[in-house]
Short mmCIF file of C-alpha atoms in Angstrom, two decimals:
data_model
loop_
_atom_site.label_atom_id
_atom_site.label_comp_id
_atom_site.label_asym_id
_atom_site.label_seq_id
_atom_site.Cartn_x
_atom_site.Cartn_y
_atom_site.Cartn_z
CA MET A 1 -35.58 -14.80 25.07
CA ALA A 2 -33.73 -12.00 23.24
CA GLU A 3 -32.01 -12.64 19.92
CA ILE A 4 -28.28 -11.89 19.86
CA ILE A 5 -26.47 -11.17 16.61
CA VAL A 6 -22.66 -11.36 16.50
CA VAL A 7 -20.80 -9.55 13.72
CA PRO A 8 -17.07 -10.39 13.65
CA HIS A 9 -14.85 -7.63 12.30
CA THR A 10 -11.42 -6.09 12.56
CA HIS A 11 -10.31 -2.54 13.22
CA TRP A 12 -7.23 -1.33 11.33
CA ASP A 13 -7.28 2.27 12.54
CA ARG A 14 -3.65 3.28 12.38
CA GLU A 15 -2.14 4.54 15.62
CA TRP A 16 -5.13 3.35 17.59
CA TYR A 17 -2.94 1.84 20.30
CA LEU A 18 0.32 1.09 18.47
CA PRO A 19 2.58 3.35 16.41
CA PHE A 20 1.88 3.53 12.67
CA GLU A 21 5.04 1.55 11.79
CA ARG A 22 4.00 -1.43 13.89
CA TYR A 23 0.53 -1.51 12.34
CA ARG A 24 2.03 -1.28 8.88
CA TYR A 25 4.39 -4.18 9.63
CA ARG A 26 1.51 -6.33 10.89
CA LEU A 27 -0.67 -5.44 7.92
CA VAL A 28 2.09 -6.34 5.44
CA LYS A 29 2.62 -9.70 7.17
CA LEU A 30 -1.11 -10.38 7.08
CA VAL A 31 -1.43 -9.56 3.37
CA ASP A 32 1.67 -11.64 2.54
CA LYS A 33 0.24 -14.62 4.40
CA LEU A 34 -3.14 -14.19 2.73
CA LEU A 35 -1.54 -14.09 -0.73
CA GLU A 36 0.47 -17.21 0.09
CA ILE A 37 -2.73 -19.04 1.07
CA LEU A 38 -4.58 -17.87 -2.05
CA ARG A 39 -1.75 -19.01 -4.35
CA ARG A 40 -2.15 -22.63 -3.19
#
């Protein structure tokens, strides 16, 4: 049986399939949420 390795990741290449502004908005929301979680 073959061994399978899964490597989770994200791809934040701007303008990959959405305009730059929409990526920026999503990134800012993500960072804000992350900071909120870390402050707890």
